[in-house]
Amino acid sequence: MVFALVDCNNFYVSCERVFNPRLEGVPVIVLSNNDGCAIARSNEAKALGIKMGDPLFQLRPLIRLHKIRVFSSNYVLYGDMSSRVMEVLERFSPEIECYSIDESFLRFTGFEHLDLVDYGQEIRATVWRWIGIPTCVGIGPTKTLAKLANFLAKKRSTFEGVCDLTSSALRAELLSTIAVEEVWGIGRAAVAKLEKIGVLTAGDLVALHPKQARQLLTVTGERVVHELRGLSCLPLELVEPQRKGTAVTRSFGQAVTTLDHLIEAIASFATRAGAKLRDHGLAAGTLQVFAHTNRHNGDPWYGNATTMRLLEPTNDTFELVRHASAGLRRIWKDGFRYAKAGVMLGELVPAHRAPQSLLPLSRDREQQARLMQVMDGLNDRYGANTVFPASAGIKRPWKLRADHHSPRYTTRWNELPIATAR
């Protein structure tokens, strides 16, 4: 069995560069929600010492000095570009697990006749040529080794973007050069425990007896050791497991001080949560609403939440908005500056198997289902928030701060890039 991990390099930055070639060779960072901190950095920005999570306000002198280009997160663009990369990867293997927005595992079953390094280079070249996103490919007999191979492909230029660790001899040579914290599944607490017994590298971890790893790091540690030895313990997740819950939470671009504006925000979050449920064919049995102030800026602290059990599981936007708004009114207190709020849905079940109440409802289920279908169709065709409940607000002064937002080049007609012939 052979796995490959295809990882898009500096993905958010790379997406911005696809549509703005002037960013090539320039230090670039992409910020988190509300333009808070750096969550993606170009290699040039990393070379300047910018670390993941560095707050924007601390970086301003460096930004001015080195003319660093700064972008707000453009998740619509990044999600669409991720889907395009996935479509390309499907040409190279019928078995794919989308592990994250910028990483995918492929299984190379029956590919023994191929030179896997050449095949990896073909994958990289095709994604670059068709999508414009640079990638690295790690290959190994387990998912953990494929992860490590990808780390080597990215960090060591001698591999030219593709590293194959299917050879046990090459693994024996290279794993001892990789710090143990780089091993997939080994977190900070596990690293501290391993260091106490002299396990400092991935090679040291391979030599650890699986039973000792289990005693020290539970069954997860034992599984990691087996995976590093080439015994596959983690299959591809070809079907996404059913979600147990979903949430839409946001920090506000500016503090919310009125009940009307906070209800707008909660209604917007409930609308988004309902669309997510329908997209996955699910319905929710419970709904929780929370809101709190910012304890870090000197404002008085207040935070509260309430959970409601719904009469029957639903994914109806208007039902979710109604319950969420009622819940917010229960926990609202005047005189506070609210910094964050959210809607969390639980006890998810397949919508077609959701139990129905014997009590009469104030709405027609079939009519509401058709209305949701029409809403989703319009929003899919013309863009998010083309149609939404009026209670979610129009101006939305509480919305996320995004002062450096790039266009949504691939999903909005009015934001398409314009080419000019001269």
Tab-separated table of C-alpha atoms in Angstrom:
chain	number	residue	atom	x	y	z
A	1	MET	CA	0.000	0.000	0.000
A	2	VAL	CA	1.322	3.439	-0.939
A	3	PHE	CA	-0.023	6.858	0.019
A	4	ALA	CA	0.807	10.321	-1.288
A	5	LEU	CA	0.160	13.615	0.463
A	6	VAL	CA	-0.202	16.594	-1.856
A	7	ASP	CA	0.173	19.866	0.047
A	8	CYS	CA	-0.315	23.306	-1.490
A	9	ASN	CA	2.569	25.612	-0.554
A	10	ASN	CA	1.632	28.749	1.423
A	11	PHE	CA	-1.853	28.152	0.077
A	12	TYR	CA	-3.649	31.408	0.906
A	13	VAL	CA	-0.715	33.462	-0.345
A	14	SER	CA	-0.469	31.314	-3.478
A	15	CYS	CA	-4.162	31.916	-4.230
A	16	GLU	CA	-3.604	35.678	-4.068
A	17	ARG	CA	-0.588	35.366	-6.371
A	18	VAL	CA	-2.500	33.443	-9.043
A	19	PHE	CA	-4.506	36.579	-9.863
A	20	ASN	CA	-1.841	39.153	-9.016
A	21	PRO	CA	1.525	38.126	-10.523
A	22	ARG	CA	3.122	41.289	-9.136
A	23	LEU	CA	3.128	39.532	-5.765
A	24	GLU	CA	5.733	37.008	-6.932
A	25	GLY	CA	9.003	37.476	-5.060
A	26	VAL	CA	7.383	39.998	-2.708
A	27	PRO	CA	6.775	39.357	1.026
A	28	VAL	CA	3.063	38.669	1.501
A	29	ILE	CA	0.953	37.819	4.537
A	30	VAL	CA	-2.718	36.875	4.879
A	31	LEU	CA	-4.570	37.808	8.048
A	32	SER	CA	-7.076	35.984	10.224
A	33	ASN	CA	-10.676	37.066	10.758
A	34	ASN	CA	-10.989	40.729	11.714
A	35	ASP	CA	-7.459	41.290	10.369
A	36	GLY	CA	-6.088	40.086	13.680
A	37	CYS	CA	-2.906	38.114	13.022
A	38	ALA	CA	-0.849	36.447	10.295
A	39	ILE	CA	-2.156	33.009	9.315
A	40	ALA	CA	-0.318	32.581	6.000
A	41	ARG	CA	3.098	33.859	4.944
A	42	SER	CA	5.081	33.780	1.749
A	43	ASN	CA	8.616	32.425	1.946
A	44	GLU	CA	9.868	36.012	1.682
A	45	ALA	CA	7.767	37.002	4.723
A	46	LYS	CA	9.020	33.993	6.675
A	47	ALA	CA	12.593	35.036	5.894
A	48	LEU	CA	11.865	38.384	7.567
A	49	GLY	CA	11.057	36.550	10.790
A	50	ILE	CA	7.258	36.774	10.643
A	51	LYS	CA	5.754	33.863	12.556
A	52	MET	CA	2.369	32.226	12.346
A	53	GLY	CA	-0.005	34.075	14.668
A	54	ASP	CA	1.979	37.307	14.925
A	55	PRO	CA	-0.538	40.138	15.599
A	56	LEU	CA	-0.924	42.737	12.861
A	57	PHE	CA	-0.356	45.689	15.216
A	58	GLN	CA	3.075	44.306	16.143
A	59	LEU	CA	3.995	43.805	12.491
A	60	ARG	CA	3.189	47.327	11.265
A	61	PRO	CA	6.771	48.700	11.559
A	62	LEU	CA	8.101	45.653	9.667
A	63	ILE	CA	5.363	45.996	7.050
A	64	ARG	CA	6.300	49.627	6.389
A	65	LEU	CA	10.030	48.922	6.356
A	66	HIS	CA	9.913	46.007	3.908
A	67	LYS	CA	6.760	46.995	1.972
A	68	ILE	CA	5.041	43.753	2.888
A	69	ARG	CA	1.755	43.171	1.058
A	70	VAL	CA	-1.096	42.451	3.442
A	71	PHE	CA	-4.399	40.718	2.624
A	72	SER	CA	-7.526	39.952	4.593
A	73	SER	CA	-8.703	36.349	4.462
A	74	ASN	CA	-10.687	35.655	1.293
A	75	TYR	CA	-12.241	32.296	2.181
A	76	VAL	CA	-14.604	32.277	-0.783
A	77	LEU	CA	-11.638	32.443	-3.151
A	78	TYR	CA	-9.548	29.943	-1.176
A	79	GLY	CA	-12.394	27.432	-0.972
A	80	ASP	CA	-13.031	27.602	-4.695
A	81	MET	CA	-9.347	27.254	-5.547
A	82	SER	CA	-9.145	24.251	-3.201
A	83	SER	CA	-12.010	22.599	-5.068
A	84	ARG	CA	-10.220	23.182	-8.363
A	85	VAL	CA	-7.039	21.578	-7.034
A	86	MET	CA	-9.089	18.575	-5.855
A	87	GLU	CA	-10.606	18.178	-9.315
A	88	VAL	CA	-7.109	17.992	-10.818
A	89	LEU	CA	-5.928	15.464	-8.223
A	90	GLU	CA	-8.875	13.191	-9.039
A	91	ARG	CA	-7.227	12.565	-12.406
A	92	PHE	CA	-4.258	10.940	-10.669
A	93	SER	CA	-5.998	8.542	-8.276
A	94	PRO	CA	-9.559	7.277	-7.826
A	95	GLU	CA	-9.092	7.184	-4.044
A	96	ILE	CA	-8.681	10.623	-2.436
A	97	GLU	CA	-9.194	12.009	1.044
A	98	CYS	CA	-9.478	15.778	1.288
A	99	TYR	CA	-7.669	16.195	4.595
A	100	SER	CA	-7.846	20.004	4.762
A	101	ILE	CA	-8.351	22.996	2.493
A	102	ASP	CA	-4.774	22.670	1.190
A	103	GLU	CA	-3.884	18.991	1.772
A	104	SER	CA	-5.113	15.755	0.208
A	105	PHE	CA	-4.125	12.122	0.597
A	106	LEU	CA	-4.098	9.906	-2.502
A	107	ARG	CA	-3.780	6.124	-2.514
A	108	PHE	CA	-1.511	4.714	-5.209
A	109	THR	CA	-2.979	1.211	-5.343
A	110	GLY	CA	-1.816	-0.742	-8.385
A	111	PHE	CA	0.738	1.896	-9.373
A	112	GLU	CA	3.735	-0.412	-8.907
A	113	HIS	CA	4.660	-0.120	-12.581
A	114	LEU	CA	5.186	3.646	-12.243
A	115	ASP	CA	8.182	5.630	-11.078
A	116	LEU	CA	6.404	7.331	-8.167
A	117	VAL	CA	8.791	10.283	-8.002
A	118	ASP	CA	8.153	11.018	-11.686
A	119	TYR	CA	4.422	10.602	-11.056
A	120	GLY	CA	4.639	13.067	-8.173
A	121	GLN	CA	6.421	15.559	-10.403
A	122	GLU	CA	3.658	15.135	-12.987
A	123	ILE	CA	1.069	15.916	-10.303
A	124	ARG	CA	2.960	19.050	-9.294
A	125	ALA	CA	3.392	20.210	-12.886
A	126	THR	CA	-0.271	19.656	-13.734
A	127	VAL	CA	-1.617	21.502	-10.682
A	128	TRP	CA	0.782	24.360	-11.389
A	129	ARG	CA	-0.076	24.536	-15.082
A	130	TRP	CA	-3.859	24.235	-14.702
A	131	ILE	CA	-4.480	26.056	-11.401
A	132	GLY	CA	-1.314	28.074	-10.748
A	133	ILE	CA	-0.783	26.704	-7.223
A	134	PRO	CA	2.676	25.347	-6.218
A	135	THR	CA	2.620	22.017	-4.372
A	136	CYS	CA	4.877	19.443	-2.735
A	137	VAL	CA	4.274	15.684	-2.770
A	138	GLY	CA	5.233	13.207	-0.053
A	139	ILE	CA	5.019	9.475	-0.726
A	140	GLY	CA	5.152	6.617	1.779
A	141	PRO	CA	3.680	3.233	2.752
A	142	THR	CA	1.574	4.906	5.482
A	143	LYS	CA	-0.182	8.245	5.865
A	144	THR	CA	2.214	9.257	8.654
A	145	LEU	CA	5.257	8.546	6.480
A	146	ALA	CA	3.632	10.370	3.548
A	147	LYS	CA	3.244	13.371	5.874
A	148	LEU	CA	6.909	13.226	6.852
A	149	ALA	CA	7.934	12.787	3.222
A	150	ASN	CA	5.977	15.924	2.367
A	151	PHE	CA	7.797	17.778	5.150
A	152	LEU	CA	11.122	16.729	3.609
A	153	ALA	CA	9.960	17.633	0.088
A	154	LYS	CA	9.072	21.113	1.311
A	155	LYS	CA	12.094	21.773	3.514
A	156	ARG	CA	14.937	20.203	1.507
A	157	SER	CA	15.527	21.474	-1.998
A	158	THR	CA	17.431	18.314	-3.016
A	159	PHE	CA	14.084	16.514	-3.363
A	160	GLU	CA	12.787	19.103	-5.862
A	161	GLY	CA	9.315	19.050	-4.336
A	162	VAL	CA	8.782	15.265	-4.256
A	163	CYS	CA	10.059	12.859	-1.592
A	164	ASP	CA	9.454	9.089	-1.672
A	165	LEU	CA	9.897	7.235	1.643
A	166	THR	CA	8.716	3.833	0.460
A	167	SER	CA	12.310	2.567	0.766
A	168	SER	CA	13.080	1.296	4.287
A	169	ALA	CA	16.774	2.065	3.757
A	170	LEU	CA	16.030	5.706	2.930
A	171	ARG	CA	13.715	5.953	5.944
A	172	ALA	CA	16.462	4.641	8.214
A	173	GLU	CA	18.770	7.339	6.863
A	174	LEU	CA	16.364	10.282	7.009
A	175	LEU	CA	14.086	9.794	10.013
A	176	SER	CA	16.947	10.311	12.434
A	177	THR	CA	17.387	13.804	10.975
A	178	ILE	CA	13.798	14.909	11.675
A	179	ALA	CA	12.810	16.324	15.069
A	180	VAL	CA	10.124	14.259	16.783
A	181	GLU	CA	7.727	17.240	16.959
A	182	GLU	CA	7.422	17.110	13.163
A	183	VAL	CA	5.768	13.678	13.329
A	184	TRP	CA	2.040	13.769	12.593
A	185	GLY	CA	0.100	13.028	15.784
A	186	ILE	CA	2.859	14.035	18.206
A	187	GLY	CA	1.737	17.181	19.991
A	188	ARG	CA	3.496	19.464	22.438
A	189	ALA	CA	2.606	17.403	25.530
A	190	ALA	CA	3.745	14.198	23.820
A	191	VAL	CA	7.053	15.823	22.821
A	192	ALA	CA	7.765	16.733	26.464
A	193	LYS	CA	7.139	13.142	27.571
A	194	LEU	CA	9.303	11.715	24.793
A	195	GLU	CA	12.181	14.087	25.483
A	196	LYS	CA	12.299	12.885	29.096
A	197	ILE	CA	13.173	9.364	27.887
A	198	GLY	CA	15.615	10.547	25.225
A	199	VAL	CA	13.339	10.311	22.179
A	200	LEU	CA	14.316	13.410	20.192
A	201	THR	CA	13.926	12.399	16.543
A	202	ALA	CA	11.513	10.464	14.376
A	203	GLY	CA	14.225	7.795	14.166
A	204	ASP	CA	14.270	7.520	17.963
A	205	LEU	CA	10.488	7.112	17.949
A	206	VAL	CA	10.713	4.270	15.416
A	207	ALA	CA	13.056	2.435	17.798
A	208	LEU	CA	10.647	2.814	20.730
A	209	HIS	CA	8.767	-0.387	21.586
A	210	PRO	CA	5.083	-0.035	20.611
A	211	LYS	CA	3.917	-1.133	24.079
A	212	GLN	CA	6.088	1.531	25.698
A	213	ALA	CA	4.681	4.103	23.283
A	214	ARG	CA	1.169	3.015	24.276
A	215	GLN	CA	1.935	3.356	27.981
A	216	LEU	CA	3.427	6.789	27.441
A	217	LEU	CA	1.131	8.222	24.750
A	218	THR	CA	-1.951	5.948	24.774
A	219	VAL	CA	-3.018	3.961	21.729
A	220	THR	CA	-2.306	6.976	19.520
A	221	GLY	CA	1.407	6.751	20.273
A	222	GLU	CA	1.469	3.020	19.538
A	223	ARG	CA	-0.251	3.630	16.222
A	224	VAL	CA	2.280	6.338	15.308
A	225	VAL	CA	5.185	3.945	15.947
A	226	HIS	CA	3.597	1.268	13.759
A	227	GLU	CA	2.972	3.820	11.014
A	228	LEU	CA	6.582	5.026	11.151
A	229	ARG	CA	7.688	1.401	10.772
A	230	GLY	CA	5.651	1.097	7.583
A	231	LEU	CA	2.574	-0.681	8.983
A	232	SER	CA	-0.506	1.172	7.795
A	233	CYS	CA	-2.986	1.830	10.618
A	234	LEU	CA	-4.822	4.844	9.203
A	235	PRO	CA	-6.989	4.164	6.138
A	236	LEU	CA	-8.181	6.837	3.765
A	237	GLU	CA	-11.441	8.447	4.809
A	238	LEU	CA	-13.133	8.264	1.423
A	239	VAL	CA	-16.528	9.184	2.915
A	240	GLU	CA	-16.722	12.154	5.243
A	241	PRO	CA	-17.960	10.978	8.668
A	242	GLN	CA	-21.309	12.352	9.754
A	243	ARG	CA	-20.953	15.532	11.743
A	244	LYS	CA	-22.042	15.547	15.374
A	245	GLY	CA	-22.419	19.293	15.496
A	246	THR	CA	-21.838	22.483	13.547
A	247	ALA	CA	-21.278	26.073	14.585
A	248	VAL	CA	-21.101	29.566	13.145
A	249	THR	CA	-19.303	31.991	15.463
A	250	ARG	CA	-17.696	35.345	14.784
A	251	SER	CA	-15.768	38.090	16.504
A	252	PHE	CA	-17.276	41.429	15.540
A	253	GLY	CA	-15.484	44.093	13.537
A	254	GLN	CA	-16.676	46.608	16.126
A	255	ALA	CA	-18.277	46.111	19.518
A	256	VAL	CA	-22.039	45.535	19.468
A	257	THR	CA	-23.957	47.568	22.039
A	258	THR	CA	-27.604	47.271	20.931
A	259	LEU	CA	-29.942	44.294	21.068
A	260	ASP	CA	-31.155	44.914	17.508
A	261	HIS	CA	-27.669	44.651	16.052
A	262	LEU	CA	-26.849	41.546	18.081
A	263	ILE	CA	-30.086	39.893	16.911
A	264	GLU	CA	-29.063	40.753	13.332
A	265	ALA	CA	-25.741	39.010	13.856
A	266	ILE	CA	-27.308	35.941	15.477
A	267	ALA	CA	-29.898	35.725	12.693
A	268	SER	CA	-27.104	35.870	10.120
A	269	PHE	CA	-25.180	33.113	11.923
A	270	ALA	CA	-28.311	30.932	12.177
A	271	THR	CA	-28.942	31.463	8.456
A	272	ARG	CA	-25.443	30.293	7.620
A	273	ALA	CA	-25.749	27.331	9.999
A	274	GLY	CA	-29.004	26.251	8.358
A	275	ALA	CA	-27.411	26.350	4.903
A	276	LYS	CA	-24.519	24.195	6.195
A	277	LEU	CA	-26.995	21.642	7.560
A	278	ARG	CA	-28.878	21.393	4.276
A	279	ASP	CA	-25.629	21.140	2.339
A	280	HIS	CA	-24.813	17.985	4.344
A	281	GLY	CA	-28.370	16.616	4.386
A	282	LEU	CA	-28.675	17.032	8.177
A	283	ALA	CA	-31.097	18.455	10.711
A	284	ALA	CA	-30.375	19.732	14.230
A	285	GLY	CA	-32.105	18.696	17.441
A	286	THR	CA	-30.549	21.318	19.724
A	287	LEU	CA	-29.495	24.948	19.311
A	288	GLN	CA	-27.185	26.972	21.542
A	289	VAL	CA	-26.659	30.736	21.425
A	290	PHE	CA	-23.832	32.530	23.191
A	291	ALA	CA	-22.457	36.064	23.400
A	292	HIS	CA	-19.673	37.643	25.407
A	293	THR	CA	-17.597	40.788	25.817
A	294	ASN	CA	-13.836	41.119	25.394
A	295	ARG	CA	-12.011	40.443	28.662
A	296	HIS	CA	-8.688	41.670	27.197
A	297	ASN	CA	-9.467	45.309	26.366
A	298	GLY	CA	-10.610	46.596	29.736
A	299	ASP	CA	-14.360	46.236	29.093
A	300	PRO	CA	-16.448	44.771	31.936
A	301	TRP	CA	-16.784	41.020	31.456
A	302	TYR	CA	-20.103	39.410	30.693
A	303	GLY	CA	-20.734	36.177	28.891
A	304	ASN	CA	-23.694	33.853	28.757
A	305	ALA	CA	-25.223	31.050	26.717
A	306	THR	CA	-28.490	29.187	26.470
A	307	THR	CA	-29.330	25.849	24.880
A	308	MET	CA	-32.736	24.896	23.483
A	309	ARG	CA	-34.093	21.513	22.487
A	310	LEU	CA	-36.108	21.926	19.311
A	311	LEU	CA	-39.597	20.460	19.059
A	312	GLU	CA	-38.311	18.371	16.150
A	313	PRO	CA	-34.945	18.282	14.340
A	314	THR	CA	-34.857	20.905	11.612
A	315	ASN	CA	-32.648	22.629	9.051
A	316	ASP	CA	-35.238	25.303	8.273
A	317	THR	CA	-33.507	28.678	8.316
A	318	PHE	CA	-36.539	30.533	9.614
A	319	GLU	CA	-37.066	28.075	12.473
A	320	LEU	CA	-33.399	28.315	13.434
A	321	VAL	CA	-33.470	32.124	13.290
A	322	ARG	CA	-36.637	32.219	15.419
A	323	HIS	CA	-35.187	30.014	18.157
A	324	ALA	CA	-31.770	31.696	18.058
A	325	SER	CA	-33.293	35.163	18.387
A	326	ALA	CA	-35.483	34.023	21.293
A	327	GLY	CA	-32.453	32.494	23.002
A	328	LEU	CA	-30.426	35.671	22.587
A	329	ARG	CA	-33.159	37.756	24.210
A	330	ARG	CA	-32.919	35.489	27.273
A	331	ILE	CA	-29.216	36.125	27.795
A	332	TRP	CA	-29.035	39.769	26.656
A	333	LYS	CA	-27.962	42.380	29.200
A	334	ASP	CA	-27.872	46.121	28.542
A	335	GLY	CA	-24.754	48.167	29.138
A	336	PHE	CA	-22.143	45.785	27.694
A	337	ARG	CA	-19.985	45.907	24.575
A	338	TYR	CA	-20.314	42.478	22.964
A	339	ALA	CA	-17.254	41.276	21.071
A	340	LYS	CA	-18.265	37.805	19.919
A	341	ALA	CA	-21.360	35.656	19.491
A	342	GLY	CA	-22.358	32.443	17.831
A	343	VAL	CA	-24.876	29.720	17.095
A	344	MET	CA	-24.037	26.063	17.719
A	345	LEU	CA	-26.224	23.191	16.540
A	346	GLY	CA	-26.122	19.707	18.035
A	347	GLU	CA	-27.739	16.270	17.949
A	348	LEU	CA	-27.490	16.209	14.172
A	349	VAL	CA	-29.384	13.509	12.305
A	350	PRO	CA	-29.939	12.771	8.602
A	351	ALA	CA	-32.747	15.100	7.571
A	352	HIS	CA	-34.729	12.352	5.818
A	353	ARG	CA	-34.757	10.284	9.027
A	354	ALA	CA	-35.485	13.110	11.456
A	355	PRO	CA	-38.354	12.211	13.827
A	356	GLN	CA	-41.417	14.410	13.433
A	357	SER	CA	-43.500	15.871	16.230
A	358	LEU	CA	-47.041	14.595	16.788
A	359	LEU	CA	-48.039	18.093	17.830
A	360	PRO	CA	-49.398	20.434	15.137
A	361	LEU	CA	-46.841	22.889	13.771
A	362	SER	CA	-47.429	26.452	12.667
A	363	ARG	CA	-45.763	25.765	9.329
A	364	ASP	CA	-46.189	23.398	6.389
A	365	ARG	CA	-43.086	21.150	6.296
A	366	GLU	CA	-43.213	20.482	2.562
A	367	GLN	CA	-43.772	24.132	1.709
A	368	GLN	CA	-40.871	25.195	3.919
A	369	ALA	CA	-38.609	22.533	2.389
A	370	ARG	CA	-39.386	23.876	-1.086
A	371	LEU	CA	-38.677	27.415	0.106
A	372	MET	CA	-35.287	26.343	1.494
A	373	GLN	CA	-34.508	24.612	-1.805
A	374	VAL	CA	-35.286	27.792	-3.738
A	375	MET	CA	-33.198	29.923	-1.362
A	376	ASP	CA	-30.222	27.586	-1.641
A	377	GLY	CA	-30.550	27.455	-5.413
A	378	LEU	CA	-30.515	31.243	-5.734
A	379	ASN	CA	-27.563	31.608	-3.372
A	380	ASP	CA	-25.636	28.881	-5.191
A	381	ARG	CA	-26.292	30.482	-8.556
A	382	TYR	CA	-25.900	34.169	-7.756
A	383	GLY	CA	-23.625	34.096	-4.702
A	384	ALA	CA	-23.962	33.839	-0.940
A	385	ASN	CA	-26.482	36.183	0.704
A	386	THR	CA	-28.349	36.849	-2.519
A	387	VAL	CA	-31.454	35.809	-0.559
A	388	PHE	CA	-31.588	35.846	3.240
A	389	PRO	CA	-34.043	36.671	6.064
A	390	ALA	CA	-34.501	40.389	6.582
A	391	SER	CA	-33.799	39.876	10.283
A	392	ALA	CA	-30.137	39.199	9.357
A	393	GLY	CA	-29.730	42.895	8.524
A	394	ILE	CA	-28.572	44.838	5.479
A	395	LYS	CA	-25.788	47.210	6.553
A	396	ARG	CA	-24.389	44.908	9.262
A	397	PRO	CA	-22.091	47.312	11.113
A	398	TRP	CA	-20.944	44.357	13.239
A	399	LYS	CA	-19.502	42.387	10.323
A	400	LEU	CA	-15.906	41.203	10.293
A	401	ARG	CA	-13.213	43.765	9.643
A	402	ALA	CA	-11.526	43.074	6.302
A	403	ASP	CA	-9.674	46.210	5.235
A	404	HIS	CA	-7.348	44.378	2.835
A	405	HIS	CA	-9.767	42.066	1.034
A	406	SER	CA	-8.938	40.957	-2.508
A	407	PRO	CA	-11.671	40.320	-5.108
A	408	ARG	CA	-13.476	36.969	-5.231
A	409	TYR	CA	-12.090	36.403	-8.680
A	410	THR	CA	-13.616	33.005	-9.433
A	411	THR	CA	-17.129	33.253	-7.994
A	412	ARG	CA	-18.386	36.789	-8.711
A	413	TRP	CA	-19.038	38.090	-12.211
A	414	ASN	CA	-18.484	41.679	-11.123
A	415	GLU	CA	-15.106	40.774	-9.558
A	416	LEU	CA	-13.581	38.920	-12.493
A	417	PRO	CA	-10.015	39.971	-13.298
A	418	ILE	CA	-9.788	42.274	-16.298
A	419	ALA	CA	-7.125	41.794	-18.965
A	420	THR	CA	-6.224	44.801	-21.103
A	421	ALA	CA	-4.488	44.499	-24.481
A	422	ARG	CA	-2.169	47.374	-25.350
